């Protein structure tokens, strides 16, 4: 059974700082790993998807990495802005599953102006 | 184009009543998923549809929960005889296909269910 853990649970940084959010998973037979953003009262917005054969994906100021052997993924946010404040969730496919996402509990990020 | 639409956005009900939650996926998306987000918990998978069939119902918490999808489009999640522990945000997602390595799931804003 896939388990996903995110550390830290909450993070507060000053505007402009670069930061890293961590995600670990127990089943290395992961199909793909997705990073989402959730704003209060809203649904999830997909940020990046890394296929199991890939090691990283980049979109603008965001870079996500995947290391299946160590069961880890990181989301790097460069030059953080107050608008980046949200809860960030990572999710991976359960063992052998290509549809059922197992989510971590998220990291609540606050970027202070 | 329109995203995943869920209704109602909020639902307050009394214990023991039945509720229906609706999801309108993105047009053309063959796969549809229901998740539940309880306070202090991560999102948990409930059920997924490929077309109108539900190959995996393993996440449904009890037989009080059921879901259907008609016309390969709209889906309804029904909770019978609601209990207070059913209070949560119910999220629906859809994706263009299942099994594709790049199959991103697109989420709706959710229905917040409160059982009094």
PDB file of C-alpha atoms in Angstrom:
ATOM      1  CA  UNK A   1       0.000   0.000   0.000  1.00  0.00           C
ATOM      2  CA  UNK A   2       1.371   3.368  -1.020  1.00  0.00           C
ATOM      3  CA  UNK A   3       1.935   5.915   1.719  1.00  0.00           C
ATOM      4  CA  UNK A   4       2.929   9.505   1.014  1.00  0.00           C
ATOM      5  CA  UNK A   5       4.475  11.831   3.568  1.00  0.00           C
ATOM      6  CA  UNK A   6       5.141  15.534   3.209  1.00  0.00           C
ATOM      7  CA  UNK A   7       7.580  17.528   5.271  1.00  0.00           C
ATOM      8  CA  UNK A   8       7.305  20.154   6.604  1.00  0.00           C
ATOM      9  CA  UNK A   9       3.615  20.443   7.407  1.00  0.00           C
ATOM     10  CA  UNK A  10       3.919  24.216   7.323  1.00  0.00           C
ATOM     11  CA  UNK A  11       6.519  26.655   6.103  1.00  0.00           C
ATOM     12  CA  UNK A  12       6.745  30.428   6.335  1.00  0.00           C
ATOM     13  CA  UNK A  13       9.317  32.340   4.284  1.00  0.00           C
ATOM     14  CA  UNK A  14       9.987  35.938   3.294  1.00  0.00           C
ATOM     15  CA  UNK A  15       9.228  37.020  -0.228  1.00  0.00           C
ATOM     16  CA  UNK A  16      12.033  36.338  -2.708  1.00  0.00           C
ATOM     17  CA  UNK A  17      13.410  33.286  -0.950  1.00  0.00           C
ATOM     18  CA  UNK A  18      14.008  30.013  -2.774  1.00  0.00           C
ATOM     19  CA  UNK A  19      12.461  27.016  -1.037  1.00  0.00           C
ATOM     20  CA  UNK A  20      12.095  23.251  -1.245  1.00  0.00           C
ATOM     21  CA  UNK A  21       9.099  21.142  -0.310  1.00  0.00           C
ATOM     22  CA  UNK A  22       9.649  17.465   0.351  1.00  0.00           C
ATOM     23  CA  UNK A  23       7.573  14.418  -0.432  1.00  0.00           C
ATOM     24  CA  UNK A  24       8.408  10.782   0.302  1.00  0.00           C
ATOM     25  CA  UNK A  25       6.599   7.632  -0.770  1.00  0.00           C
ATOM     26  CA  UNK A  26       6.879   4.015   0.276  1.00  0.00           C
ATOM     27  CA  UNK A  27       6.173   2.125  -2.950  1.00  0.00           C
ATOM     28  CA  UNK A  28       8.855   2.707  -5.560  1.00  0.00           C
ATOM     29  CA  UNK A  29       6.626   1.152  -8.252  1.00  0.00           C
ATOM     30  CA  UNK A  30       5.084   4.542  -8.711  1.00  0.00           C
ATOM     31  CA  UNK A  31       3.376   5.266 -12.006  1.00  0.00           C
ATOM     32  CA  UNK A  32       3.769   9.005 -11.926  1.00  0.00           C
ATOM     33  CA  UNK A  33       3.977  11.682  -9.288  1.00  0.00           C
ATOM     34  CA  UNK A  34       2.004  14.882  -9.343  1.00  0.00           C
ATOM     35  CA  UNK A  35       2.341  18.106  -7.441  1.00  0.00           C
ATOM     36  CA  UNK A  36      -0.822  20.120  -6.812  1.00  0.00           C
ATOM     37  CA  UNK A  37      -1.644  23.448  -5.297  1.00  0.00           C
ATOM     38  CA  UNK A  38      -4.781  23.975  -3.200  1.00  0.00           C
ATOM     39  CA  UNK A  39      -6.068  27.414  -2.312  1.00  0.00           C
ATOM     40  CA  UNK A  40      -8.589  27.805   0.552  1.00  0.00           C
ATOM     41  CA  UNK A  41     -12.103  26.826  -0.502  1.00  0.00           C
ATOM     42  CA  UNK A  42     -10.947  25.773  -3.932  1.00  0.00           C
ATOM     43  CA  UNK A  43     -10.084  22.581  -5.701  1.00  0.00           C
ATOM     44  CA  UNK A  44      -6.663  21.332  -6.640  1.00  0.00           C
ATOM     45  CA  UNK A  45      -4.615  22.810  -9.449  1.00  0.00           C
ATOM     46  CA  UNK A  46      -2.093  20.518 -11.081  1.00  0.00           C
ATOM     47  CA  UNK A  47       1.367  22.076 -11.121  1.00  0.00           C
ATOM     48  CA  UNK A  48       3.697  19.399 -12.441  1.00  0.00           C
ATOM     49  CA  UNK A  49       3.507  15.729 -13.354  1.00  0.00           C
ATOM     50  CA  UNK A  50       6.620  13.569 -13.454  1.00  0.00           C
ATOM     51  CA  UNK A  51       6.369  10.263 -15.231  1.00  0.00           C
ATOM     52  CA  UNK A  52       8.085   7.290 -13.607  1.00  0.00           C
ATOM     53  CA  UNK A  53      10.774   7.302 -16.309  1.00  0.00           C
ATOM     54  CA  UNK A  54      11.596  10.966 -15.754  1.00  0.00           C
ATOM     55  CA  UNK A  55      13.734  12.594 -13.116  1.00  0.00           C
ATOM     56  CA  UNK A  56      12.434  16.143 -13.187  1.00  0.00           C
ATOM     57  CA  UNK A  57       9.981  18.581 -14.689  1.00  0.00           C
ATOM     58  CA  UNK A  58      10.084  22.355 -14.844  1.00  0.00           C
ATOM     59  CA  UNK A  59       7.409  24.977 -15.233  1.00  0.00           C
ATOM     60  CA  UNK A  60       8.363  28.605 -14.794  1.00  0.00           C
ATOM     61  CA  UNK A  61       9.696  29.103 -11.275  1.00  0.00           C
ATOM     62  CA  UNK A  62       8.813  25.539 -10.297  1.00  0.00           C
ATOM     63  CA  UNK A  63      11.000  22.480 -10.601  1.00  0.00           C
ATOM     64  CA  UNK A  64      10.001  19.040  -9.390  1.00  0.00           C
ATOM     65  CA  UNK A  65      12.329  16.074  -9.102  1.00  0.00           C
ATOM     66  CA  UNK A  66      11.662  12.378  -8.681  1.00  0.00           C
ATOM     67  CA  UNK A  67      14.031   9.787  -7.239  1.00  0.00           C
ATOM     68  CA  UNK A  68      12.269   6.431  -7.261  1.00  0.00           C
ATOM     69  CA  UNK A  69      15.153   4.554  -5.662  1.00  0.00           C
ATOM     70  CA  UNK A  70      15.044   6.690  -2.539  1.00  0.00           C
ATOM     71  CA  UNK A  71      11.280   7.199  -2.656  1.00  0.00           C
ATOM     72  CA  UNK A  72      11.514  10.968  -2.735  1.00  0.00           C
ATOM     73  CA  UNK A  73      10.286  13.936  -4.691  1.00  0.00           C
ATOM     74  CA  UNK A  74      11.000  17.600  -4.154  1.00  0.00           C
ATOM     75  CA  UNK A  75       9.292  20.735  -5.370  1.00  0.00           C
ATOM     76  CA  UNK A  76      11.615  23.695  -5.720  1.00  0.00           C
ATOM     77  CA  UNK A  77      10.100  27.166  -5.880  1.00  0.00           C
ATOM     78  CA  UNK A  78      12.420  29.949  -6.969  1.00  0.00           C
ATOM     79  CA  UNK A  79      12.039  33.571  -5.967  1.00  0.00           C
ATOM     80  CA  UNK A  80       8.889  32.974  -3.937  1.00  0.00           C
ATOM     81  CA  UNK A  81       6.029  35.496  -4.094  1.00  0.00           C
ATOM     82  CA  UNK A  82       3.074  36.157  -1.755  1.00  0.00           C
ATOM     83  CA  UNK A  83       0.819  34.697  -4.460  1.00  0.00           C
ATOM     84  CA  UNK A  84       2.566  31.364  -3.980  1.00  0.00           C
ATOM     85  CA  UNK A  85       0.950  31.052  -0.551  1.00  0.00           C
ATOM     86  CA  UNK A  86      -1.197  27.902  -0.619  1.00  0.00           C
ATOM     87  CA  UNK A  87      -1.170  24.266   0.414  1.00  0.00           C
ATOM     88  CA  UNK A  88       1.017  22.103  -1.789  1.00  0.00           C
ATOM     89  CA  UNK A  89       0.127  18.453  -2.183  1.00  0.00           C
ATOM     90  CA  UNK A  90       2.059  15.649  -3.773  1.00  0.00           C
ATOM     91  CA  UNK A  91       0.360  12.488  -4.982  1.00  0.00           C
ATOM     92  CA  UNK A  92       1.564   9.249  -6.441  1.00  0.00           C
ATOM     93  CA  UNK A  93      -0.047   6.289  -8.064  1.00  0.00           C
ATOM     94  CA  UNK A  94      -0.549   3.369  -5.698  1.00  0.00           C
ATOM     95  CA  UNK A  95       1.413   0.228  -6.374  1.00  0.00           C
ATOM     96  CA  UNK A  96       0.424  -1.110  -9.744  1.00  0.00           C
ATOM     97  CA  UNK A  97      -2.268   1.502 -10.149  1.00  0.00           C
ATOM     98  CA  UNK A  98      -2.280   3.995 -12.948  1.00  0.00           C
ATOM     99  CA  UNK A  99      -5.256   5.968 -11.726  1.00  0.00           C
ATOM    100  CA  UNK A 100      -5.597   5.863  -7.957  1.00  0.00           C
ATOM    101  CA  UNK A 101      -3.649   8.738  -6.478  1.00  0.00           C
ATOM    102  CA  UNK A 102      -2.415   8.553  -2.906  1.00  0.00           C
ATOM    103  CA  UNK A 103      -1.963  12.013  -1.465  1.00  0.00           C
ATOM    104  CA  UNK A 104       0.236  13.400   1.249  1.00  0.00           C
ATOM    105  CA  UNK A 105      -1.351  15.722   3.816  1.00  0.00           C
ATOM    106  CA  UNK A 106       0.295  18.719   2.237  1.00  0.00           C
ATOM    107  CA  UNK A 107       2.616  21.567   3.150  1.00  0.00           C
ATOM    108  CA  UNK A 108       1.000  24.898   4.011  1.00  0.00           C
ATOM    109  CA  UNK A 109       3.252  27.571   2.522  1.00  0.00           C
ATOM    110  CA  UNK A 110       3.059  31.207   3.568  1.00  0.00           C
ATOM    111  CA  UNK A 111       5.176  33.753   1.705  1.00  0.00           C
ATOM    112  CA  UNK A 112       5.379  37.006   3.632  1.00  0.00           C
ATOM    113  CA  UNK A 113       5.687  40.308   1.759  1.00  0.00           C
TER     114      UNK A 113
ATOM    115  CA  UNK B   1     -12.994  25.847 -21.798  1.00  0.00           C
ATOM    116  CA  UNK B   2     -14.989  24.851 -18.752  1.00  0.00           C
ATOM    117  CA  UNK B   3     -13.311  22.931 -15.987  1.00  0.00           C
ATOM    118  CA  UNK B   4     -14.728  20.266 -13.704  1.00  0.00           C
ATOM    119  CA  UNK B   5     -17.935  21.528 -12.151  1.00  0.00           C
ATOM    120  CA  UNK B   6     -19.368  20.271  -8.863  1.00  0.00           C
ATOM    121  CA  UNK B   7     -22.677  21.035  -7.228  1.00  0.00           C
ATOM    122  CA  UNK B   8     -23.718  22.009  -4.713  1.00  0.00           C
ATOM    123  CA  UNK B   9     -20.658  23.813  -3.424  1.00  0.00           C
ATOM    124  CA  UNK B  10     -21.951  23.468   0.124  1.00  0.00           C
ATOM    125  CA  UNK B  11     -24.466  21.054   1.605  1.00  0.00           C
ATOM    126  CA  UNK B  12     -25.728  20.952   5.157  1.00  0.00           C
ATOM    127  CA  UNK B  13     -27.877  17.995   6.084  1.00  0.00           C
ATOM    128  CA  UNK B  14     -29.249  16.255   9.121  1.00  0.00           C
ATOM    129  CA  UNK B  15     -27.942  12.926  10.292  1.00  0.00           C
ATOM    130  CA  UNK B  16     -29.821  10.095   8.651  1.00  0.00           C
ATOM    131  CA  UNK B  17     -30.780  11.975   5.504  1.00  0.00           C
ATOM    132  CA  UNK B  18     -29.618  10.987   2.020  1.00  0.00           C
ATOM    133  CA  UNK B  19     -27.547  13.367  -0.112  1.00  0.00           C
ATOM    134  CA  UNK B  20     -26.546  13.489  -3.764  1.00  0.00           C
ATOM    135  CA  UNK B  21     -23.412  15.211  -4.981  1.00  0.00           C
ATOM    136  CA  UNK B  22     -22.980  15.987  -8.664  1.00  0.00           C
ATOM    137  CA  UNK B  23     -19.903  16.192 -10.857  1.00  0.00           C
ATOM    138  CA  UNK B  24     -19.682  17.497 -14.413  1.00  0.00           C
ATOM    139  CA  UNK B  25     -16.310  16.498 -15.861  1.00  0.00           C
ATOM    140  CA  UNK B  26     -14.403  18.275 -18.587  1.00  0.00           C
ATOM    141  CA  UNK B  27     -15.997  17.485 -21.930  1.00  0.00           C
ATOM    142  CA  UNK B  28     -14.342  14.526 -23.604  1.00  0.00           C
ATOM    143  CA  UNK B  29     -12.631  13.197 -20.497  1.00  0.00           C
ATOM    144  CA  UNK B  30     -13.243   9.474 -20.275  1.00  0.00           C
ATOM    145  CA  UNK B  31     -12.005   8.971 -16.733  1.00  0.00           C
ATOM    146  CA  UNK B  32     -13.681  10.395 -13.640  1.00  0.00           C
ATOM    147  CA  UNK B  33     -12.625  10.114 -10.009  1.00  0.00           C
ATOM    148  CA  UNK B  34     -14.131  10.871  -6.606  1.00  0.00           C
ATOM    149  CA  UNK B  35     -11.987  11.703  -3.584  1.00  0.00           C
ATOM    150  CA  UNK B  36     -12.796  12.763  -0.039  1.00  0.00           C
ATOM    151  CA  UNK B  37     -10.854  15.266   2.060  1.00  0.00           C
ATOM    152  CA  UNK B  38     -11.620  15.105   5.762  1.00  0.00           C
ATOM    153  CA  UNK B  39     -10.385  17.615   8.311  1.00  0.00           C
ATOM    154  CA  UNK B  40      -6.810  16.791   9.221  1.00  0.00           C
ATOM    155  CA  UNK B  41      -6.652  13.975   6.712  1.00  0.00           C
ATOM    156  CA  UNK B  42      -5.205  13.773   3.247  1.00  0.00           C
ATOM    157  CA  UNK B  43      -7.352  13.206   0.234  1.00  0.00           C
ATOM    158  CA  UNK B  44      -8.555   9.634   0.013  1.00  0.00           C
ATOM    159  CA  UNK B  45      -9.607   7.886  -3.154  1.00  0.00           C
ATOM    160  CA  UNK B  46     -13.211   6.723  -3.289  1.00  0.00           C
ATOM    161  CA  UNK B  47     -14.036   5.459  -6.787  1.00  0.00           C
ATOM    162  CA  UNK B  48     -13.083   5.855 -10.407  1.00  0.00           C
ATOM    163  CA  UNK B  49     -15.039   5.528 -13.636  1.00  0.00           C
ATOM    164  CA  UNK B  50     -13.836   4.635 -17.071  1.00  0.00           C
ATOM    165  CA  UNK B  51     -16.737   5.643 -19.250  1.00  0.00           C
ATOM    166  CA  UNK B  52     -19.880   4.569 -17.409  1.00  0.00           C
ATOM    167  CA  UNK B  53     -18.335   1.623 -15.620  1.00  0.00           C
ATOM    168  CA  UNK B  54     -16.580   1.681 -12.274  1.00  0.00           C
ATOM    169  CA  UNK B  55     -13.732  -0.825 -12.303  1.00  0.00           C
ATOM    170  CA  UNK B  56     -12.592   0.188  -8.846  1.00  0.00           C
ATOM    171  CA  UNK B  57     -14.966   0.945  -5.995  1.00  0.00           C
ATOM    172  CA  UNK B  58     -12.518  -0.115  -3.338  1.00  0.00           C
ATOM    173  CA  UNK B  59     -12.300   3.284  -1.699  1.00  0.00           C
ATOM    174  CA  UNK B  60     -15.981   3.619  -0.858  1.00  0.00           C
ATOM    175  CA  UNK B  61     -16.096   3.654   2.980  1.00  0.00           C
ATOM    176  CA  UNK B  62     -19.308   1.652   3.375  1.00  0.00           C
ATOM    177  CA  UNK B  63     -22.332   0.376   1.505  1.00  0.00           C
ATOM    178  CA  UNK B  64     -24.070   3.659   2.277  1.00  0.00           C
ATOM    179  CA  UNK B  65     -21.931   5.186  -0.450  1.00  0.00           C
ATOM    180  CA  UNK B  66     -22.676   4.634  -4.123  1.00  0.00           C
ATOM    181  CA  UNK B  67     -21.891   6.400  -7.371  1.00  0.00           C
ATOM    182  CA  UNK B  68     -23.019   6.263 -10.930  1.00  0.00           C
ATOM    183  CA  UNK B  69     -22.077   7.879 -14.184  1.00  0.00           C
ATOM    184  CA  UNK B  70     -24.374   8.253 -17.157  1.00  0.00           C
ATOM    185  CA  UNK B  71     -23.637   9.001 -20.786  1.00  0.00           C
ATOM    186  CA  UNK B  72     -19.950   8.929 -20.058  1.00  0.00           C
ATOM    187  CA  UNK B  73     -20.323  12.364 -18.545  1.00  0.00           C
ATOM    188  CA  UNK B  74     -22.097  13.476 -15.362  1.00  0.00           C
ATOM    189  CA  UNK B  75     -21.535  11.486 -12.194  1.00  0.00           C
ATOM    190  CA  UNK B  76     -23.512  11.417  -8.971  1.00  0.00           C
ATOM    191  CA  UNK B  77     -22.160  10.337  -5.601  1.00  0.00           C
ATOM    192  CA  UNK B  78     -24.941   9.311  -3.230  1.00  0.00           C
ATOM    193  CA  UNK B  79     -24.578   8.944   0.504  1.00  0.00           C
ATOM    194  CA  UNK B  80     -27.489   7.266   2.259  1.00  0.00           C
ATOM    195  CA  UNK B  81     -28.360   7.685   5.919  1.00  0.00           C
ATOM    196  CA  UNK B  82     -25.606  10.237   6.432  1.00  0.00           C
ATOM    197  CA  UNK B  83     -23.511  10.139   9.581  1.00  0.00           C
ATOM    198  CA  UNK B  84     -21.476  12.916  11.178  1.00  0.00           C
ATOM    199  CA  UNK B  85     -18.246  11.214  10.144  1.00  0.00           C
ATOM    200  CA  UNK B  86     -19.298  11.703   6.526  1.00  0.00           C
ATOM    201  CA  UNK B  87     -18.664  15.435   6.931  1.00  0.00           C
ATOM    202  CA  UNK B  88     -15.859  16.302   4.523  1.00  0.00           C
ATOM    203  CA  UNK B  89     -15.073  17.963   1.220  1.00  0.00           C
ATOM    204  CA  UNK B  90     -15.870  15.665  -1.669  1.00  0.00           C
ATOM    205  CA  UNK B  91     -13.733  16.322  -4.711  1.00  0.00           C
ATOM    206  CA  UNK B  92     -14.259  15.133  -8.235  1.00  0.00           C
ATOM    207  CA  UNK B  93     -11.579  14.942 -10.909  1.00  0.00           C
ATOM    208  CA  UNK B  94     -11.440  13.941 -14.539  1.00  0.00           C
ATOM    209  CA  UNK B  95      -8.696  13.066 -16.977  1.00  0.00           C
ATOM    210  CA  UNK B  96      -8.529  12.531 -20.714  1.00  0.00           C
ATOM    211  CA  UNK B  97      -7.536   8.905 -20.342  1.00  0.00           C
ATOM    212  CA  UNK B  98      -6.446   6.302 -17.866  1.00  0.00           C
ATOM    213  CA  UNK B  99      -3.155   4.560 -18.236  1.00  0.00           C
ATOM    214  CA  UNK B 100      -1.358   7.296 -20.080  1.00  0.00           C
ATOM    215  CA  UNK B 101       1.821   8.282 -18.359  1.00  0.00           C
ATOM    216  CA  UNK B 102       0.914  11.936 -18.727  1.00  0.00           C
ATOM    217  CA  UNK B 103      -2.674  11.639 -17.582  1.00  0.00           C
ATOM    218  CA  UNK B 104      -3.144  14.651 -15.359  1.00  0.00           C
ATOM    219  CA  UNK B 105      -6.214  14.679 -13.140  1.00  0.00           C
ATOM    220  CA  UNK B 106      -8.143  17.957 -13.205  1.00  0.00           C
ATOM    221  CA  UNK B 107     -10.100  18.720 -10.048  1.00  0.00           C
ATOM    222  CA  UNK B 108     -13.314  20.540  -9.322  1.00  0.00           C
ATOM    223  CA  UNK B 109     -13.726  22.942  -6.410  1.00  0.00           C
ATOM    224  CA  UNK B 110     -15.465  20.304  -4.326  1.00  0.00           C
ATOM    225  CA  UNK B 111     -18.654  19.979  -2.315  1.00  0.00           C
ATOM    226  CA  UNK B 112     -18.358  20.712   1.384  1.00  0.00           C
ATOM    227  CA  UNK B 113     -20.734  18.380   3.208  1.00  0.00           C
ATOM    228  CA  UNK B 114     -21.699  19.074   6.798  1.00  0.00           C
ATOM    229  CA  UNK B 115     -23.790  16.509   8.633  1.00  0.00           C
ATOM    230  CA  UNK B 116     -25.417  17.881  11.784  1.00  0.00           C
TER     231      UNK B 116
END
